[in-house]
CSV table of C-alpha atoms in Angstrom, one decimal:
chain,number,residue,atom,x,y,z
A,1,MET,CA,18.1,15.6,0.4
A,2,THR,CA,16.5,14.5,-3.0
A,3,GLN,CA,13.0,15.9,-3.9
A,4,SER,CA,12.7,14.7,-6.7
A,5,PRO,CA,11.6,10.4,-7.9
A,6,ILE,CA,13.8,8.2,-7.5
A,7,PHE,CA,13.5,5.9,-10.6
A,8,LEU,CA,15.9,2.4,-10.5
A,9,THR,CA,16.4,-0.2,-12.5
A,10,PRO,CA,15.6,-3.6,-12.6
A,11,VAL,CA,17.3,-7.1,-12.1
A,12,PHE,CA,16.1,-10.5,-13.8
A,13,LYS,CA,15.6,-13.6,-12.9
A,14,GLU,CA,15.2,-16.4,-14.8
A,15,LYS,CA,12.8,-19.3,-14.0
A,16,ILE,CA,11.9,-23.1,-14.6
A,17,TRP,CA,8.7,-21.5,-15.2
A,18,GLY,CA,9.0,-18.4,-16.8
A,19,GLY,CA,8.8,-16.7,-20.2
A,20,THR,CA,9.4,-13.6,-22.4
A,21,ALA,CA,6.5,-11.5,-21.1
A,22,LEU,CA,8.6,-9.4,-19.5
A,23,ARG,CA,10.1,-8.8,-22.4
A,24,ASP,CA,6.7,-8.5,-25.1
A,25,ARG,CA,4.6,-6.8,-22.4
A,26,PHE,CA,6.7,-3.7,-20.9
A,27,GLY,CA,10.3,-4.0,-23.5
A,28,TYR,CA,12.6,-4.6,-20.9
A,29,GLY,CA,15.7,-7.1,-21.7
A,30,ILE,CA,15.4,-10.2,-20.2
A,31,PRO,CA,18.6,-12.5,-20.2
A,32,SER,CA,16.8,-15.3,-21.3
A,33,GLU,CA,12.9,-17.1,-22.9
A,34,LYS,CA,12.6,-18.4,-19.6
A,35,THR,CA,13.0,-15.2,-17.3
A,36,GLY,CA,9.5,-15.5,-14.6
A,37,GLU,CA,10.8,-12.2,-12.3
A,38,CYS,CA,11.3,-8.7,-12.6
A,39,TRP,CA,12.8,-8.0,-9.3
A,40,ALA,CA,11.4,-4.1,-9.8
A,41,ILE,CA,12.1,-2.2,-6.9
A,42,SER,CA,14.4,-4.4,-4.8
A,43,ALA,CA,16.9,-3.7,-1.6
A,44,HIS,CA,17.0,-7.5,-1.2
A,45,PRO,CA,20.9,-9.1,-1.7
A,46,LYS,CA,19.9,-11.7,-3.7
A,47,GLY,CA,19.1,-9.0,-6.5
A,48,PRO,CA,19.2,-5.3,-5.6
A,49,SER,CA,17.5,-2.5,-7.5
A,50,THR,CA,20.4,0.2,-9.5
A,51,VAL,CA,18.9,3.9,-9.1
A,52,ALA,CA,19.3,5.0,-12.7
A,53,ASN,CA,19.2,8.6,-12.0
A,54,GLY,CA,19.5,12.0,-10.4
A,55,PRO,CA,22.6,12.0,-7.7
A,56,TYR,CA,22.9,8.6,-6.6
A,57,LYS,CA,22.7,7.1,-9.6
A,58,GLY,CA,24.3,4.2,-9.8
A,59,LYS,CA,23.6,3.4,-6.2
A,60,THR,CA,22.1,0.3,-5.0
A,61,LEU,CA,18.8,0.8,-2.9
A,62,ILE,CA,20.2,-1.6,-0.4
A,63,GLU,CA,23.5,1.6,-0.1
A,64,LEU,CA,20.6,4.3,-0.6
A,65,TRP,CA,18.7,2.6,2.6
A,66,GLU,CA,22.2,2.7,4.7
A,67,GLU,CA,23.3,6.0,4.2
A,68,HIS,CA,20.1,8.0,3.3
A,69,ARG,CA,17.8,6.7,5.8
A,70,GLU,CA,16.5,10.4,5.4
A,71,ILE,CA,15.0,10.1,1.5
A,72,PHE,CA,13.0,7.1,3.6
A,73,GLY,CA,11.2,9.6,6.5
A,74,GLY,CA,14.2,8.7,8.5
A,75,VAL,CA,12.0,5.0,9.0
A,76,GLU,CA,14.4,2.7,11.4
A,77,GLY,CA,14.8,-1.1,10.6
A,78,GLU,CA,17.5,-2.7,9.2
A,79,ARG,CA,16.6,-3.8,6.0
A,80,PHE,CA,14.0,-1.6,3.7
A,81,PRO,CA,11.0,-3.4,4.3
A,82,LEU,CA,9.1,-3.7,0.8
A,83,LEU,CA,9.9,-5.5,-2.7
A,84,THR,CA,8.3,-5.1,-5.7
A,85,LYS,CA,8.6,-7.9,-8.7
A,86,LEU,CA,6.6,-8.2,-11.6
A,87,LEU,CA,6.5,-11.8,-12.2
A,88,ASP,CA,5.9,-13.7,-15.8
A,89,VAL,CA,3.9,-17.2,-14.4
A,90,LYS,CA,4.2,-19.3,-17.9
A,91,GLU,CA,4.4,-22.6,-16.4
A,92,ASP,CA,2.7,-23.3,-13.3
A,93,MET,CA,4.9,-23.0,-9.9
A,94,SER,CA,5.3,-24.9,-7.3
A,95,ILE,CA,3.2,-24.9,-4.3
A,96,LYS,CA,5.1,-23.2,-1.0
A,97,VAL,CA,4.5,-21.1,2.1
A,98,HIS,CA,6.5,-18.5,2.8
A,99,PRO,CA,7.5,-18.4,7.0
A,100,ASP,CA,6.7,-15.4,9.1
A,101,ASP,CA,8.2,-13.3,10.8
A,102,TYR,CA,8.9,-15.1,14.4
A,103,TYR,CA,9.6,-18.7,12.1
A,104,ALA,CA,11.9,-16.4,9.7
A,105,GLY,CA,13.9,-14.8,12.6
A,106,GLU,CA,14.3,-18.6,14.3
A,107,TYR,CA,15.3,-20.5,11.8
A,108,GLU,CA,16.0,-18.0,8.8
A,109,GLU,CA,19.0,-16.7,9.3
A,110,GLY,CA,18.7,-13.2,8.2
A,111,GLU,CA,15.3,-13.0,6.6
A,112,LEU,CA,12.4,-11.5,7.7
A,113,GLY,CA,9.1,-13.6,7.1
A,114,LYS,CA,6.8,-12.9,3.8
A,115,THR,CA,3.3,-12.1,3.6
A,116,GLU,CA,2.6,-10.1,0.2
A,117,CYS,CA,0.2,-9.6,-2.7
A,118,TRP,CA,-0.7,-9.9,-6.4
A,119,TYR,CA,-2.2,-7.5,-8.7
A,120,ILE,CA,-3.1,-9.4,-11.6
A,121,ILE,CA,-2.1,-7.7,-14.5
A,122,ASP,CA,-3.4,-10.2,-17.7
A,123,CYS,CA,-4.0,-13.9,-17.4
A,124,LYS,CA,-5.2,-16.0,-19.7
A,125,LYS,CA,-9.0,-17.6,-20.1
A,126,ASN,CA,-9.6,-20.1,-17.4
A,127,ALA,CA,-6.4,-19.1,-15.6
A,128,GLU,CA,-6.1,-20.3,-11.9
A,129,ILE,CA,-4.0,-19.6,-8.4
A,130,ILE,CA,-3.7,-22.0,-5.2
A,131,TYR,CA,-5.0,-20.3,-2.3
A,132,GLY,CA,-5.1,-22.8,0.8
A,133,HIS,CA,-5.9,-26.0,1.9
A,134,THR,CA,-8.2,-27.7,2.8
A,135,ALA,CA,-6.9,-30.0,5.9
A,136,ARG,CA,-8.4,-29.5,8.9
A,137,SER,CA,-5.3,-30.2,11.6
A,138,LYS,CA,-1.2,-30.6,10.8
A,139,THR,CA,-1.7,-33.8,10.9
A,140,GLU,CA,-4.4,-34.4,8.3
A,141,LEU,CA,-2.0,-31.8,6.4
A,142,VAL,CA,0.9,-33.9,6.5
A,143,THR,CA,-1.1,-37.4,5.5
A,144,MET,CA,-2.4,-35.7,2.2
A,145,ILE,CA,1.0,-34.0,1.2
A,146,ASN,CA,2.8,-37.7,2.2
A,147,SER,CA,-0.5,-39.5,0.4
A,148,GLY,CA,-0.3,-37.2,-2.8
A,149,ASP,CA,-3.5,-35.9,-2.6
A,150,TRP,CA,-3.4,-32.5,-4.0
A,151,GLU,CA,-6.6,-32.6,-6.0
A,152,GLY,CA,-8.2,-33.1,-2.4
A,153,LEU,CA,-6.2,-30.8,-0.7
A,154,LEU,CA,-5.2,-27.4,-2.9
A,155,ARG,CA,-8.0,-25.5,-3.6
A,156,ARG,CA,-7.7,-23.5,-6.2
A,157,ILE,CA,-9.5,-20.3,-7.9
A,158,LYS,CA,-10.3,-19.1,-11.3
A,159,ILE,CA,-8.6,-15.6,-11.9
A,160,ARG,CA,-9.1,-12.5,-14.1
A,161,PRO,CA,-7.3,-9.4,-15.2
A,162,GLY,CA,-7.3,-7.0,-12.3
A,163,ASP,CA,-8.4,-9.1,-9.2
A,164,PHE,CA,-6.1,-8.9,-6.4
A,165,TYR,CA,-4.8,-11.6,-4.0
A,166,TYR,CA,-4.1,-10.7,-0.5
A,167,VAL,CA,-1.2,-13.9,0.8
A,168,PRO,CA,-0.1,-13.7,4.6
A,169,SER,CA,2.6,-15.7,5.9
A,170,GLY,CA,1.9,-19.7,6.9
A,171,THR,CA,-0.8,-19.4,3.2
A,172,LEU,CA,-0.1,-22.2,1.1
A,173,HIS,CA,-0.5,-21.1,-2.0
A,174,ALA,CA,0.8,-21.0,-5.9
A,175,LEU,CA,0.3,-18.4,-9.3
A,176,CYS,CA,-0.7,-20.8,-11.9
A,177,LYS,CA,0.3,-20.8,-15.6
A,178,GLY,CA,-0.8,-18.5,-17.9
A,179,ALA,CA,-0.8,-14.7,-15.1
A,180,LEU,CA,0.8,-11.9,-15.3
A,181,VAL,CA,1.3,-10.6,-11.8
A,182,LEU,CA,2.3,-7.7,-10.0
A,183,GLU,CA,3.9,-9.1,-6.2
A,184,THR,CA,4.4,-7.2,-3.5
A,185,GLN,CA,5.3,-8.1,-0.2
A,186,GLN,CA,8.0,-8.2,2.5
A,187,ASN,CA,11.5,-8.1,1.7
A,188,SER,CA,12.1,-11.2,2.4
A,189,ASP,CA,13.1,-14.5,-0.1
A,190,ALA,CA,12.4,-17.6,2.5
A,191,THR,CA,10.0,-20.1,0.5
A,192,TYR,CA,9.5,-23.1,2.0
A,193,ARG,CA,8.4,-26.0,-1.7
A,194,VAL,CA,5.6,-27.9,-0.7
A,195,TYR,CA,5.4,-29.9,-3.8
A,196,ASP,CA,7.2,-28.9,-7.8
A,197,TYR,CA,5.5,-31.1,-9.6
A,198,ASP,CA,8.2,-34.0,-9.9
A,199,ARG,CA,10.5,-31.0,-12.8
A,200,ILE,CA,13.8,-31.6,-13.8
A,201,ASP,CA,15.6,-28.3,-14.2
A,202,ASP,CA,18.3,-27.6,-16.9
A,203,ASN,CA,20.9,-29.8,-14.6
A,204,GLY,CA,18.7,-32.6,-14.5
A,205,ARG,CA,18.1,-32.2,-11.0
A,206,GLN,CA,14.8,-31.4,-9.2
A,207,ARG,CA,14.1,-27.8,-7.0
A,208,GLU,CA,14.7,-29.5,-3.4
A,209,LEU,CA,11.4,-29.1,-0.9
A,210,HIS,CA,11.4,-28.6,2.1
A,211,PHE,CA,8.6,-29.8,3.8
A,212,ALA,CA,9.2,-30.7,8.0
A,213,LYS,CA,10.0,-25.9,7.1
A,214,ALA,CA,6.7,-25.6,5.5
A,215,VAL,CA,4.6,-28.1,7.4
A,216,ASN,CA,5.4,-26.3,10.2
A,217,ALA,CA,4.7,-22.7,8.5
A,218,ALA,CA,1.3,-23.5,7.0
A,219,THR,CA,-2.0,-22.3,8.9
A,220,VAL,CA,-3.9,-24.3,9.8
A,221,PRO,CA,-6.4,-24.6,8.9
A,222,HIS,CA,-6.6,-21.9,6.4
A,223,VAL,CA,-7.4,-18.7,6.8
A,224,ASP,CA,-7.9,-16.5,3.8
A,225,GLY,CA,-6.1,-12.8,3.5
A,226,TYR,CA,-8.5,-10.0,4.8
A,227,ILE,CA,-8.9,-7.5,2.5
A,228,ASP,CA,-11.4,-4.4,2.5
A,229,GLU,CA,-11.7,-2.5,-0.7
A,230,SER,CA,-12.8,0.6,-1.5
A,231,THR,CA,-12.5,2.8,-4.6
A,232,GLU,CA,-12.2,7.1,-4.3
A,233,SER,CA,-13.0,8.8,-7.8
A,234,ARG,CA,-11.9,12.6,-8.2
A,235,LYS,CA,-10.5,15.1,-10.9
A,236,GLY,CA,-8.2,13.2,-13.3
A,237,ILE,CA,-8.0,10.3,-11.2
A,238,THR,CA,-9.9,6.9,-9.5
A,239,ILE,CA,-7.8,5.4,-6.5
A,240,LYS,CA,-8.0,1.6,-5.5
A,241,THR,CA,-7.6,0.9,-2.2
A,242,PHE,CA,-7.1,-2.9,-2.1
A,243,VAL,CA,-5.8,-3.4,1.0
A,244,GLN,CA,-4.3,-1.0,4.4
A,245,GLY,CA,-2.6,-3.6,5.9
A,246,GLU,CA,0.1,-4.1,8.6
A,247,TYR,CA,3.3,-4.9,6.4
A,248,PHE,CA,2.0,-2.8,3.4
A,249,SER,CA,-1.4,-0.9,2.0
A,250,VAL,CA,-1.5,-1.5,-1.9
A,251,TYR,CA,-3.8,0.7,-4.5
A,252,LYS,CA,-4.0,1.3,-8.2
A,253,TRP,CA,-3.8,4.7,-9.6
A,254,ASP,CA,-5.6,4.9,-12.8
A,255,ILE,CA,-4.6,8.2,-14.4
A,256,ASN,CA,-6.9,9.7,-16.8
A,257,GLY,CA,-6.5,13.6,-18.2
A,258,GLU,CA,-4.9,15.9,-15.4
A,259,ALA,CA,-4.3,14.1,-11.4
A,260,GLU,CA,-3.3,16.1,-8.3
A,261,MET,CA,-1.4,14.4,-6.2
A,262,SER,CA,0.4,14.8,-2.9
A,263,GLN,CA,3.4,12.5,-1.1
A,264,ASP,CA,1.5,12.2,2.3
A,265,GLU,CA,4.1,8.4,3.6
A,266,SER,CA,7.3,8.1,4.6
A,267,PHE,CA,7.3,6.9,0.7
A,268,LEU,CA,5.9,5.5,-2.1
A,269,LEU,CA,6.8,2.7,-4.3
A,270,CYS,CA,5.2,3.1,-7.6
A,271,SER,CA,4.9,0.9,-10.0
A,272,MET,CA,4.3,1.6,-13.6
A,273,ILE,CA,1.4,-1.4,-15.4
A,274,GLU,CA,-0.5,0.8,-18.5
A,275,GLY,CA,0.5,3.2,-20.7
A,276,SER,CA,2.0,6.7,-20.4
A,277,GLY,CA,2.3,10.1,-18.7
A,278,PHE,CA,3.9,12.7,-17.3
A,279,LEU,CA,5.1,13.4,-13.3
A,280,ILE,CA,5.1,17.0,-12.8
A,281,TYR,CA,6.6,19.2,-9.4
A,282,LYS,CA,7.6,21.8,-8.9
A,283,ASP,CA,9.8,23.1,-12.8
A,284,GLU,CA,10.6,20.0,-12.6
A,285,THR,CA,8.8,17.2,-15.9
A,286,CYS,CA,9.6,13.6,-15.7
A,287,PRO,CA,8.3,11.5,-18.7
A,288,LEU,CA,6.0,7.6,-17.7
A,289,LYS,CA,6.4,4.7,-19.7
A,290,LYS,CA,4.7,0.9,-19.4
A,291,GLY,CA,7.3,-0.8,-16.9
A,292,ASP,CA,9.4,2.6,-15.5
A,293,HIS,CA,8.8,2.2,-11.4
A,294,PHE,CA,9.9,4.6,-9.2
A,295,ILE,CA,10.3,5.8,-5.6
A,296,LEU,CA,8.6,8.4,-4.4
A,297,PRO,CA,10.7,10.2,-1.2
A,298,ALA,CA,9.6,11.7,1.7
A,299,GLN,CA,9.7,14.9,1.1
A,300,MET,CA,8.5,14.8,-2.6
A,301,PRO,CA,6.1,18.1,-3.5
A,302,ASP,CA,2.8,18.6,-4.6
A,303,PHE,CA,3.3,16.9,-7.9
A,304,THR,CA,0.7,16.9,-11.3
A,305,ILE,CA,0.4,12.8,-13.2
A,306,LYS,CA,-0.7,14.2,-17.1
A,307,GLY,CA,-1.6,10.9,-19.2
A,308,THR,CA,-4.0,7.7,-19.5
A,309,CYS,CA,-2.0,6.0,-17.3
A,310,THR,CA,-2.1,2.5,-14.5
A,311,LEU,CA,0.3,2.5,-11.4
A,312,ILE,CA,0.0,0.5,-8.7
A,313,VAL,CA,1.3,2.5,-5.6
A,314,SER,CA,2.8,0.6,-1.8
A,315,HIS,CA,4.1,1.9,1.5
A,316,ILE,CA,4.6,0.4,4.6
């Protein structure tokens, strides 16, 4: 039974809206100038992360989940529940809706629903997100989509670095150009595109839209996702709680000095988004740098993080 942090090698995805920020900001070797996604902690079949250290080096996170459930505190379920991504949104993402677990179970074989959340690492001045809509009924939603009344339909919100948004399944949403985001979500790739700005891909084709499924899955009228943020400070660390929800809880750890910590959950998913430091436990010391992603397993002993750094941390 492992008692050590499990570091992961991410998977990168080229996207029509992607750029180079994942290389420029984190030093990753990205596949192209249009790299939109880093699947940082992933046990999804379309892009599983690989263990980078220790006795399980070379195994995928899928294999670890299937073969060594004790690492995750014996949590039940066929599929690893969470997925952590970094998103470089150089151009507007398509406007989309994700289904809930019930709808995905009916129409998306093998997929979970997809509730997600966004931490804005950085963004350009006046950057925006699309979050929700103005339609009061499904009929009105269909009418406004068919008439192309995007200006009237879509709710646009200005964003700033450090902002957090909870995006429940059923929410009409999109990240807009100029945002660098850490996304925590259910482990699902079920997405229904509503509008893609009539863009053409490298093969001269428009990307597929999923109008009927999107309308069926959408929450009408729109309901904002509920978050109850709080902050706790103690020696060496400030912990900001963003959300403690049905599918995940998400926190920001700002370390300045030495913070003594304990791991009381089934497992913790950790992503270093700023700074550097060391994770110290028993007689071991692990260097930490910006862009590292790791899991603290169920049996992780008490540990200390030393340095000046920021982590986004999540658990079920």
